[in-house]
Amino acid sequence: MNTLPPPPEPLLLPVQDPRARNLVLDYADMHALVAELVLPGDASMYVMSAMETSRELIRHSYYRYEFATVAVTHSLFALEHVLAERLAANEPLHLLIARAADAGLITAGLAAELDRSRLLRDKLAQGSESSAALHPIRAVALVRAVFDAVGMLLRPPSAAEAAAADVAGAQPEGGLARLWEDHLRALFPDGFRGVDFDGVDLVLLDAGVAGLVQRELKGGLDESGIACLWGCIADLDKIVPLINEEYCASYFTKLRTMAQATAAPYILTAT
């Protein structure tokens, strides 16, 4: 009698998740998608591990779309840990975020973005949202907010407060910073996720503009960023007249206004 176990089945190589088909051309392009998620060198091993895992989950959402949403919720472990240490408080995450903003340790806009991630985590726990809630592009923006917040919170108090004030005060009243904060409070139009107009995906366009605005507020755009911004404005000019739902049209009209405000310093560069 042959008592040896049967030979194992050959392992199948992972393949691209069909839902990520329009995200990048191949897996190598995922590296560029997460290139801005740079780990802070002065974080604890626990925080570094949570942040690195979040970044790699986004990278591997190429193979499993749900990893993008998991990346955002996992990044909150690092955020909550750093907030609790920085504020010397053991409170729910939403209170820690609010206290950090009130103390000037993070900007109001950044706090709003962090709270979006916290709300998503709560919805997942309650079963009212699924692990496929986020497109990887949007996940990058939310995880980047955690990376930015952790970086600010790990600085000495005076430096963190100065950085928060610089970002918040970089634009005059009613300028780009105000437009950005208004945008963070706005909800993406219901029923328009996965919708495109004339070949322009609304979620990707929204996330693309948001990422460029954040980069502009944090120090300015390079040549590739400026080129991407003009492309987004061209897409907004094309799709806004095609939207026949009132709230969605208003949302993307305001997005176009914010994109144009971001582009204002670069008009001479473009010409």
C-alpha atoms as a PDB file:
ATOM      1  CA  MET A   1       0.000   0.000   0.000  1.00  0.00           C
ATOM      2  CA  ASN A   2       1.304   3.451  -0.897  1.00  0.00           C
ATOM      3  CA  THR A   3       1.052   5.618   2.223  1.00  0.00           C
ATOM      4  CA  LEU A   4       2.785   8.681   0.795  1.00  0.00           C
ATOM      5  CA  PRO A   5       0.570  11.774   0.504  1.00  0.00           C
ATOM      6  CA  PRO A   6      -0.296  12.893  -3.017  1.00  0.00           C
ATOM      7  CA  PRO A   7       2.041  15.501  -4.488  1.00  0.00           C
ATOM      8  CA  PRO A   8       0.917  19.057  -3.806  1.00  0.00           C
ATOM      9  CA  GLU A   9      -0.898  20.987  -6.451  1.00  0.00           C
ATOM     10  CA  PRO A  10       1.357  23.474  -8.243  1.00  0.00           C
ATOM     11  CA  LEU A  11       0.997  26.964  -6.814  1.00  0.00           C
ATOM     12  CA  LEU A  12      -0.802  29.402  -9.050  1.00  0.00           C
ATOM     13  CA  LEU A  13       0.841  32.749  -9.621  1.00  0.00           C
ATOM     14  CA  PRO A  14      -1.288  35.731  -8.571  1.00  0.00           C
ATOM     15  CA  VAL A  15      -3.088  37.588 -11.314  1.00  0.00           C
ATOM     16  CA  GLN A  16      -4.388  41.128 -11.515  1.00  0.00           C
ATOM     17  CA  ASP A  17      -7.768  41.719  -9.884  1.00  0.00           C
ATOM     18  CA  PRO A  18     -10.141  42.658 -12.746  1.00  0.00           C
ATOM     19  CA  ARG A  19     -11.416  45.597 -10.690  1.00  0.00           C
ATOM     20  CA  ALA A  20      -7.905  47.124 -10.786  1.00  0.00           C
ATOM     21  CA  ARG A  21      -7.625  46.746 -14.544  1.00  0.00           C
ATOM     22  CA  ASN A  22      -7.866  50.491 -15.255  1.00  0.00           C
ATOM     23  CA  LEU A  23      -5.627  51.473 -12.346  1.00  0.00           C
ATOM     24  CA  VAL A  24      -2.158  50.777 -13.767  1.00  0.00           C
ATOM     25  CA  LEU A  25      -0.694  48.860 -16.679  1.00  0.00           C
ATOM     26  CA  ASP A  26       1.128  46.280 -14.570  1.00  0.00           C
ATOM     27  CA  TYR A  27       2.224  45.569 -11.005  1.00  0.00           C
ATOM     28  CA  ALA A  28       5.479  47.509 -11.390  1.00  0.00           C
ATOM     29  CA  ASP A  29       3.432  50.696 -11.824  1.00  0.00           C
ATOM     30  CA  MET A  30       1.995  50.226  -8.315  1.00  0.00           C
ATOM     31  CA  HIS A  31       5.376  51.289  -6.925  1.00  0.00           C
ATOM     32  CA  ALA A  32       4.892  54.806  -8.288  1.00  0.00           C
ATOM     33  CA  LEU A  33       1.377  54.915  -6.826  1.00  0.00           C
ATOM     34  CA  VAL A  34       2.716  54.546  -3.274  1.00  0.00           C
ATOM     35  CA  ALA A  35       6.052  56.334  -3.772  1.00  0.00           C
ATOM     36  CA  GLU A  36       4.952  59.354  -1.704  1.00  0.00           C
ATOM     37  CA  LEU A  37       4.118  57.181   1.317  1.00  0.00           C
ATOM     38  CA  VAL A  38       7.487  57.576   3.007  1.00  0.00           C
ATOM     39  CA  LEU A  39       7.919  56.086   6.472  1.00  0.00           C
ATOM     40  CA  PRO A  40       9.009  58.527   9.219  1.00  0.00           C
ATOM     41  CA  GLY A  41      12.453  57.588  10.485  1.00  0.00           C
ATOM     42  CA  ASP A  42      11.780  58.507  14.119  1.00  0.00           C
ATOM     43  CA  ALA A  43       8.680  56.372  14.686  1.00  0.00           C
ATOM     44  CA  SER A  44       8.533  53.361  16.984  1.00  0.00           C
ATOM     45  CA  MET A  45       8.756  49.868  15.523  1.00  0.00           C
ATOM     46  CA  TYR A  46       5.021  49.372  16.143  1.00  0.00           C
ATOM     47  CA  VAL A  47       4.109  52.519  14.215  1.00  0.00           C
ATOM     48  CA  MET A  48       6.596  51.781  11.444  1.00  0.00           C
ATOM     49  CA  SER A  49       5.197  48.266  11.043  1.00  0.00           C
ATOM     50  CA  ALA A  50       1.573  49.443  10.848  1.00  0.00           C
ATOM     51  CA  MET A  51       2.397  52.170   8.329  1.00  0.00           C
ATOM     52  CA  GLU A  52       4.563  49.953   6.159  1.00  0.00           C
ATOM     53  CA  THR A  53       1.878  47.255   6.139  1.00  0.00           C
ATOM     54  CA  SER A  54      -0.683  49.861   5.056  1.00  0.00           C
ATOM     55  CA  ARG A  55       1.531  50.977   2.195  1.00  0.00           C
ATOM     56  CA  GLU A  56       2.152  47.405   1.038  1.00  0.00           C
ATOM     57  CA  LEU A  57      -1.550  46.560   1.203  1.00  0.00           C
ATOM     58  CA  ILE A  58      -2.209  49.342  -1.292  1.00  0.00           C
ATOM     59  CA  ARG A  59       0.586  48.070  -3.503  1.00  0.00           C
ATOM     60  CA  HIS A  60      -0.920  44.574  -3.448  1.00  0.00           C
ATOM     61  CA  SER A  61      -4.447  45.810  -4.147  1.00  0.00           C
ATOM     62  CA  TYR A  62      -3.316  45.191  -7.722  1.00  0.00           C
ATOM     63  CA  TYR A  63      -3.996  41.522  -6.937  1.00  0.00           C
ATOM     64  CA  ARG A  64      -6.827  41.923  -4.398  1.00  0.00           C
ATOM     65  CA  TYR A  65      -8.942  45.070  -4.679  1.00  0.00           C
ATOM     66  CA  GLU A  66     -10.164  44.917  -1.057  1.00  0.00           C
ATOM     67  CA  PHE A  67      -6.617  45.396   0.235  1.00  0.00           C
ATOM     68  CA  ALA A  68      -6.955  49.140  -0.520  1.00  0.00           C
ATOM     69  CA  THR A  69      -9.741  49.575   2.037  1.00  0.00           C
ATOM     70  CA  VAL A  70      -7.949  47.356   4.552  1.00  0.00           C
ATOM     71  CA  ALA A  71      -4.849  49.548   4.119  1.00  0.00           C
ATOM     72  CA  VAL A  72      -6.742  52.620   5.301  1.00  0.00           C
ATOM     73  CA  THR A  73      -8.203  50.944   8.371  1.00  0.00           C
ATOM     74  CA  HIS A  74      -4.849  49.373   9.260  1.00  0.00           C
ATOM     75  CA  SER A  75      -3.094  52.740   9.069  1.00  0.00           C
ATOM     76  CA  LEU A  76      -5.371  53.963  11.862  1.00  0.00           C
ATOM     77  CA  PHE A  77      -3.537  51.670  14.302  1.00  0.00           C
ATOM     78  CA  ALA A  78      -0.438  53.819  13.847  1.00  0.00           C
ATOM     79  CA  LEU A  79      -2.392  57.067  13.996  1.00  0.00           C
ATOM     80  CA  GLU A  80      -4.243  56.175  17.193  1.00  0.00           C
ATOM     81  CA  HIS A  81      -1.038  55.012  18.877  1.00  0.00           C
ATOM     82  CA  VAL A  82       0.854  58.221  18.032  1.00  0.00           C
ATOM     83  CA  LEU A  83      -2.079  60.461  18.999  1.00  0.00           C
ATOM     84  CA  ALA A  84      -2.488  58.744  22.369  1.00  0.00           C
ATOM     85  CA  GLU A  85       1.216  59.163  23.122  1.00  0.00           C
ATOM     86  CA  ARG A  86       1.422  62.745  21.871  1.00  0.00           C
ATOM     87  CA  LEU A  87      -1.659  63.871  23.788  1.00  0.00           C
ATOM     88  CA  ALA A  88      -1.052  61.598  26.801  1.00  0.00           C
ATOM     89  CA  ALA A  89      -4.696  60.533  26.582  1.00  0.00           C
ATOM     90  CA  ASN A  90      -6.574  57.270  26.250  1.00  0.00           C
ATOM     91  CA  GLU A  91      -9.706  58.312  24.376  1.00  0.00           C
ATOM     92  CA  PRO A  92     -11.686  57.223  21.302  1.00  0.00           C
ATOM     93  CA  LEU A  93     -10.007  58.072  18.013  1.00  0.00           C
ATOM     94  CA  HIS A  94     -12.464  60.772  16.969  1.00  0.00           C
ATOM     95  CA  LEU A  95     -11.782  62.674  20.218  1.00  0.00           C
ATOM     96  CA  LEU A  96      -8.019  62.317  19.787  1.00  0.00           C
ATOM     97  CA  ILE A  97      -8.236  63.712  16.252  1.00  0.00           C
ATOM     98  CA  ALA A  98     -10.345  66.649  17.432  1.00  0.00           C
ATOM     99  CA  ARG A  99      -7.983  67.387  20.331  1.00  0.00           C
ATOM    100  CA  ALA A 100      -4.947  67.328  18.041  1.00  0.00           C
ATOM    101  CA  ALA A 101      -6.618  69.788  15.678  1.00  0.00           C
ATOM    102  CA  ASP A 102      -7.684  72.063  18.532  1.00  0.00           C
ATOM    103  CA  ALA A 103      -4.104  72.050  19.858  1.00  0.00           C
ATOM    104  CA  GLY A 104      -2.728  73.049  16.443  1.00  0.00           C
ATOM    105  CA  LEU A 105      -0.803  69.788  16.063  1.00  0.00           C
ATOM    106  CA  ILE A 106      -2.558  68.990  12.787  1.00  0.00           C
ATOM    107  CA  THR A 107      -4.564  71.156  10.396  1.00  0.00           C
ATOM    108  CA  ALA A 108      -8.351  71.221  10.351  1.00  0.00           C
ATOM    109  CA  GLY A 109      -8.312  69.881   6.791  1.00  0.00           C
ATOM    110  CA  LEU A 110      -6.056  67.013   7.752  1.00  0.00           C
ATOM    111  CA  ALA A 111      -8.260  66.232  10.754  1.00  0.00           C
ATOM    112  CA  ALA A 112     -11.303  66.031   8.468  1.00  0.00           C
ATOM    113  CA  GLU A 113      -9.516  63.596   6.165  1.00  0.00           C
ATOM    114  CA  LEU A 114      -8.453  61.444   9.123  1.00  0.00           C
ATOM    115  CA  ASP A 115     -12.009  61.401  10.406  1.00  0.00           C
ATOM    116  CA  ARG A 116     -13.191  60.130   7.017  1.00  0.00           C
ATOM    117  CA  SER A 117     -10.952  57.102   7.516  1.00  0.00           C
ATOM    118  CA  ARG A 118     -12.237  56.671  11.060  1.00  0.00           C
ATOM    119  CA  LEU A 119     -15.855  56.768   9.861  1.00  0.00           C
ATOM    120  CA  LEU A 120     -15.061  54.175   7.204  1.00  0.00           C
ATOM    121  CA  ARG A 121     -13.549  51.903   9.851  1.00  0.00           C
ATOM    122  CA  ASP A 122     -16.695  52.241  11.966  1.00  0.00           C
ATOM    123  CA  LYS A 123     -18.962  51.444   9.010  1.00  0.00           C
ATOM    124  CA  LEU A 124     -16.932  48.339   8.237  1.00  0.00           C
ATOM    125  CA  ALA A 125     -17.262  47.217  11.861  1.00  0.00           C
ATOM    126  CA  GLN A 126     -21.024  47.807  11.740  1.00  0.00           C
ATOM    127  CA  GLY A 127     -21.425  45.954   8.450  1.00  0.00           C
ATOM    128  CA  SER A 128     -22.807  48.990   6.625  1.00  0.00           C
ATOM    129  CA  GLU A 129     -19.800  49.166   4.291  1.00  0.00           C
ATOM    130  CA  SER A 130     -17.793  46.443   2.585  1.00  0.00           C
ATOM    131  CA  SER A 131     -14.054  45.878   2.250  1.00  0.00           C
ATOM    132  CA  ALA A 132     -14.348  46.933  -1.387  1.00  0.00           C
ATOM    133  CA  ALA A 133     -15.473  50.439  -0.412  1.00  0.00           C
ATOM    134  CA  LEU A 134     -12.420  52.318  -1.668  1.00  0.00           C
ATOM    135  CA  HIS A 135     -10.692  52.610  -4.997  1.00  0.00           C
ATOM    136  CA  PRO A 136      -6.910  52.301  -4.499  1.00  0.00           C
ATOM    137  CA  ILE A 137      -6.401  55.920  -5.631  1.00  0.00           C
ATOM    138  CA  ARG A 138      -8.693  57.165  -2.873  1.00  0.00           C
ATOM    139  CA  ALA A 139      -7.011  54.804  -0.410  1.00  0.00           C
ATOM    140  CA  VAL A 140      -3.651  56.386  -1.241  1.00  0.00           C
ATOM    141  CA  ALA A 141      -5.035  59.840  -0.385  1.00  0.00           C
ATOM    142  CA  LEU A 142      -6.438  58.656   2.950  1.00  0.00           C
ATOM    143  CA  VAL A 143      -3.313  56.743   3.936  1.00  0.00           C
ATOM    144  CA  ARG A 144      -1.188  59.718   2.891  1.00  0.00           C
ATOM    145  CA  ALA A 145      -3.188  61.813   5.368  1.00  0.00           C
ATOM    146  CA  VAL A 146      -2.217  59.366   8.128  1.00  0.00           C
ATOM    147  CA  PHE A 147       1.443  59.491   7.067  1.00  0.00           C
ATOM    148  CA  ASP A 148       1.331  63.303   7.079  1.00  0.00           C
ATOM    149  CA  ALA A 149      -0.360  63.431  10.479  1.00  0.00           C
ATOM    150  CA  VAL A 150       2.060  60.967  12.056  1.00  0.00           C
ATOM    151  CA  GLY A 151       4.994  62.943  10.663  1.00  0.00           C
ATOM    152  CA  MET A 152       3.639  66.148  12.175  1.00  0.00           C
ATOM    153  CA  LEU A 153       2.834  64.555  15.520  1.00  0.00           C
ATOM    154  CA  LEU A 154       6.303  63.074  15.888  1.00  0.00           C
ATOM    155  CA  ARG A 155       7.973  66.476  15.615  1.00  0.00           C
ATOM    156  CA  PRO A 156       8.732  68.554  18.703  1.00  0.00           C
ATOM    157  CA  PRO A 157       5.636  70.529  19.816  1.00  0.00           C
ATOM    158  CA  SER A 158       6.797  73.890  18.520  1.00  0.00           C
ATOM    159  CA  ALA A 159       7.744  72.502  15.118  1.00  0.00           C
ATOM    160  CA  ALA A 160       4.469  70.609  14.770  1.00  0.00           C
ATOM    161  CA  GLU A 161       2.441  73.702  15.627  1.00  0.00           C
ATOM    162  CA  ALA A 162       4.416  75.820  13.185  1.00  0.00           C
ATOM    163  CA  ALA A 163       3.939  73.269  10.396  1.00  0.00           C
ATOM    164  CA  ALA A 164       0.203  73.137  11.006  1.00  0.00           C
ATOM    165  CA  ALA A 165      -0.007  76.919  10.971  1.00  0.00           C
ATOM    166  CA  ASP A 166       2.028  77.130   7.764  1.00  0.00           C
ATOM    167  CA  VAL A 167      -0.248  74.741   5.889  1.00  0.00           C
ATOM    168  CA  ALA A 168      -3.434  76.290   7.249  1.00  0.00           C
ATOM    169  CA  GLY A 169      -2.240  79.811   6.509  1.00  0.00           C
ATOM    170  CA  ALA A 170      -0.651  79.191   3.145  1.00  0.00           C
ATOM    171  CA  GLN A 171      -3.707  80.599   1.385  1.00  0.00           C
ATOM    172  CA  PRO A 172      -5.726  83.733   2.234  1.00  0.00           C
ATOM    173  CA  GLU A 173      -9.273  83.602   3.590  1.00  0.00           C
ATOM    174  CA  GLY A 174     -11.468  82.213   0.824  1.00  0.00           C
ATOM    175  CA  GLY A 175      -8.431  80.908  -1.064  1.00  0.00           C
ATOM    176  CA  LEU A 176      -7.294  77.404  -1.871  1.00  0.00           C
ATOM    177  CA  ALA A 177      -7.055  76.293   1.771  1.00  0.00           C
ATOM    178  CA  ARG A 178     -10.705  77.249   2.359  1.00  0.00           C
ATOM    179  CA  LEU A 179     -11.800  75.527  -0.861  1.00  0.00           C
ATOM    180  CA  TRP A 180      -9.936  72.419   0.243  1.00  0.00           C
ATOM    181  CA  GLU A 181     -11.576  72.371   3.675  1.00  0.00           C
ATOM    182  CA  ASP A 182     -15.000  72.812   2.052  1.00  0.00           C
ATOM    183  CA  HIS A 183     -14.228  69.934  -0.290  1.00  0.00           C
ATOM    184  CA  LEU A 184     -13.282  67.653   2.616  1.00  0.00           C
ATOM    185  CA  ARG A 185     -16.691  68.259   4.180  1.00  0.00           C
ATOM    186  CA  ALA A 186     -18.559  67.455   0.949  1.00  0.00           C
ATOM    187  CA  LEU A 187     -19.846  63.929   0.328  1.00  0.00           C
ATOM    188  CA  PHE A 188     -19.135  62.265  -2.983  1.00  0.00           C
ATOM    189  CA  PRO A 189     -22.404  62.095  -4.984  1.00  0.00           C
ATOM    190  CA  ASP A 190     -24.441  58.985  -4.250  1.00  0.00           C
ATOM    191  CA  GLY A 191     -24.862  56.652  -7.194  1.00  0.00           C
ATOM    192  CA  PHE A 192     -21.922  58.032  -9.162  1.00  0.00           C
ATOM    193  CA  ARG A 193     -19.156  55.697  -7.996  1.00  0.00           C
ATOM    194  CA  GLY A 194     -17.901  53.738 -10.972  1.00  0.00           C
ATOM    195  CA  VAL A 195     -19.632  56.143 -13.369  1.00  0.00           C
ATOM    196  CA  ASP A 196     -17.774  57.839 -16.187  1.00  0.00           C
ATOM    197  CA  PHE A 197     -18.709  60.604 -18.570  1.00  0.00           C
ATOM    198  CA  ASP A 198     -17.138  60.601 -22.005  1.00  0.00           C
ATOM    199  CA  GLY A 199     -14.464  58.174 -20.767  1.00  0.00           C
ATOM    200  CA  VAL A 200     -13.653  60.141 -17.597  1.00  0.00           C
ATOM    201  CA  ASP A 201     -14.088  58.135 -14.363  1.00  0.00           C
ATOM    202  CA  LEU A 202     -15.571  60.460 -11.726  1.00  0.00           C
ATOM    203  CA  VAL A 203     -13.937  58.766  -8.717  1.00  0.00           C
ATOM    204  CA  LEU A 204     -10.480  58.801 -10.291  1.00  0.00           C
ATOM    205  CA  LEU A 205     -10.873  62.430 -11.353  1.00  0.00           C
ATOM    206  CA  ASP A 206     -11.982  63.452  -7.851  1.00  0.00           C
ATOM    207  CA  ALA A 207      -9.074  61.602  -6.227  1.00  0.00           C
ATOM    208  CA  GLY A 208      -6.594  62.973  -8.762  1.00  0.00           C
ATOM    209  CA  VAL A 209      -7.540  66.593  -8.099  1.00  0.00           C
ATOM    210  CA  ALA A 210      -7.525  66.006  -4.334  1.00  0.00           C
ATOM    211  CA  GLY A 211      -4.013  64.600  -4.412  1.00  0.00           C
ATOM    212  CA  LEU A 212      -2.720  67.526  -6.477  1.00  0.00           C
ATOM    213  CA  VAL A 213      -4.348  70.097  -4.178  1.00  0.00           C
ATOM    214  CA  GLN A 214      -2.743  68.467  -1.146  1.00  0.00           C
ATOM    215  CA  ARG A 215       0.668  68.583  -2.821  1.00  0.00           C
ATOM    216  CA  GLU A 216       0.190  72.248  -3.713  1.00  0.00           C
ATOM    217  CA  LEU A 217      -0.764  73.154  -0.142  1.00  0.00           C
ATOM    218  CA  LYS A 218       2.226  71.264   1.227  1.00  0.00           C
ATOM    219  CA  GLY A 219       4.835  72.971  -0.931  1.00  0.00           C
ATOM    220  CA  GLY A 220       3.905  73.188  -4.576  1.00  0.00           C
ATOM    221  CA  LEU A 221       3.722  71.046  -7.686  1.00  0.00           C
ATOM    222  CA  ASP A 222       6.579  69.901  -9.881  1.00  0.00           C
ATOM    223  CA  GLU A 223       6.355  69.863 -13.676  1.00  0.00           C
ATOM    224  CA  SER A 224       4.644  66.476 -13.827  1.00  0.00           C
ATOM    225  CA  GLY A 225       2.132  67.575 -11.196  1.00  0.00           C
ATOM    226  CA  ILE A 226       1.332  70.743 -13.124  1.00  0.00           C
ATOM    227  CA  ALA A 227       0.803  68.717 -16.287  1.00  0.00           C
ATOM    228  CA  CYS A 228      -1.537  66.340 -14.429  1.00  0.00           C
ATOM    229  CA  LEU A 229      -3.439  69.307 -13.015  1.00  0.00           C
ATOM    230  CA  TRP A 230      -4.067  70.822 -16.453  1.00  0.00           C
ATOM    231  CA  GLY A 231      -5.246  67.400 -17.623  1.00  0.00           C
ATOM    232  CA  CYS A 232      -7.708  67.228 -14.720  1.00  0.00           C
ATOM    233  CA  ILE A 233      -9.014  70.707 -15.508  1.00  0.00           C
ATOM    234  CA  ALA A 234      -9.522  69.720 -19.133  1.00  0.00           C
ATOM    235  CA  ASP A 235     -11.466  66.636 -18.020  1.00  0.00           C
ATOM    236  CA  LEU A 236     -13.587  68.744 -15.643  1.00  0.00           C
ATOM    237  CA  ASP A 237     -14.323  71.245 -18.396  1.00  0.00           C
ATOM    238  CA  LYS A 238     -15.470  68.322 -20.539  1.00  0.00           C
ATOM    239  CA  ILE A 239     -17.636  66.430 -18.058  1.00  0.00           C
ATOM    240  CA  VAL A 240     -19.315  69.131 -15.946  1.00  0.00           C
ATOM    241  CA  PRO A 241     -21.720  70.188 -18.738  1.00  0.00           C
ATOM    242  CA  LEU A 242     -22.665  66.520 -19.225  1.00  0.00           C
ATOM    243  CA  ILE A 243     -23.835  65.925 -15.631  1.00  0.00           C
ATOM    244  CA  ASN A 244     -27.598  66.285 -15.312  1.00  0.00           C
ATOM    245  CA  GLU A 245     -27.969  65.564 -11.582  1.00  0.00           C
ATOM    246  CA  GLU A 246     -27.990  68.731  -9.473  1.00  0.00           C
ATOM    247  CA  TYR A 247     -25.800  67.727  -6.522  1.00  0.00           C
ATOM    248  CA  CYS A 248     -23.286  65.860  -8.679  1.00  0.00           C
ATOM    249  CA  ALA A 249     -23.020  68.820 -11.059  1.00  0.00           C
ATOM    250  CA  SER A 250     -22.500  71.182  -8.104  1.00  0.00           C
ATOM    251  CA  TYR A 251     -19.863  68.881  -6.567  1.00  0.00           C
ATOM    252  CA  PHE A 252     -17.779  68.725  -9.729  1.00  0.00           C
ATOM    253  CA  THR A 253     -18.266  72.428 -10.494  1.00  0.00           C
ATOM    254  CA  LYS A 254     -16.729  73.183  -7.084  1.00  0.00           C
ATOM    255  CA  LEU A 255     -13.992  70.639  -7.792  1.00  0.00           C
ATOM    256  CA  ARG A 256     -13.219  72.515 -11.026  1.00  0.00           C
ATOM    257  CA  THR A 257     -13.085  75.815  -9.113  1.00  0.00           C
ATOM    258  CA  MET A 258     -10.618  74.302  -6.655  1.00  0.00           C
ATOM    259  CA  ALA A 259      -8.511  72.844  -9.465  1.00  0.00           C
ATOM    260  CA  GLN A 260      -8.412  76.228 -11.206  1.00  0.00           C
ATOM    261  CA  ALA A 261      -7.367  77.937  -7.961  1.00  0.00           C
ATOM    262  CA  THR A 262      -4.575  75.373  -7.646  1.00  0.00           C
ATOM    263  CA  ALA A 263      -3.460  76.112 -11.200  1.00  0.00           C
ATOM    264  CA  ALA A 264      -3.483  79.917 -10.795  1.00  0.00           C
ATOM    265  CA  PRO A 265       0.229  80.220  -9.826  1.00  0.00           C
ATOM    266  CA  TYR A 266       1.233  78.162 -12.858  1.00  0.00           C
ATOM    267  CA  ILE A 267      -0.572  80.000 -15.630  1.00  0.00           C
ATOM    268  CA  LEU A 268       2.620  81.645 -16.810  1.00  0.00           C
ATOM    269  CA  THR A 269       4.379  78.273 -16.707  1.00  0.00           C
ATOM    270  CA  ALA A 270       1.714  76.767 -18.926  1.00  0.00           C
ATOM    271  CA  THR A 271       1.921  79.576 -21.455  1.00  0.00           C
END
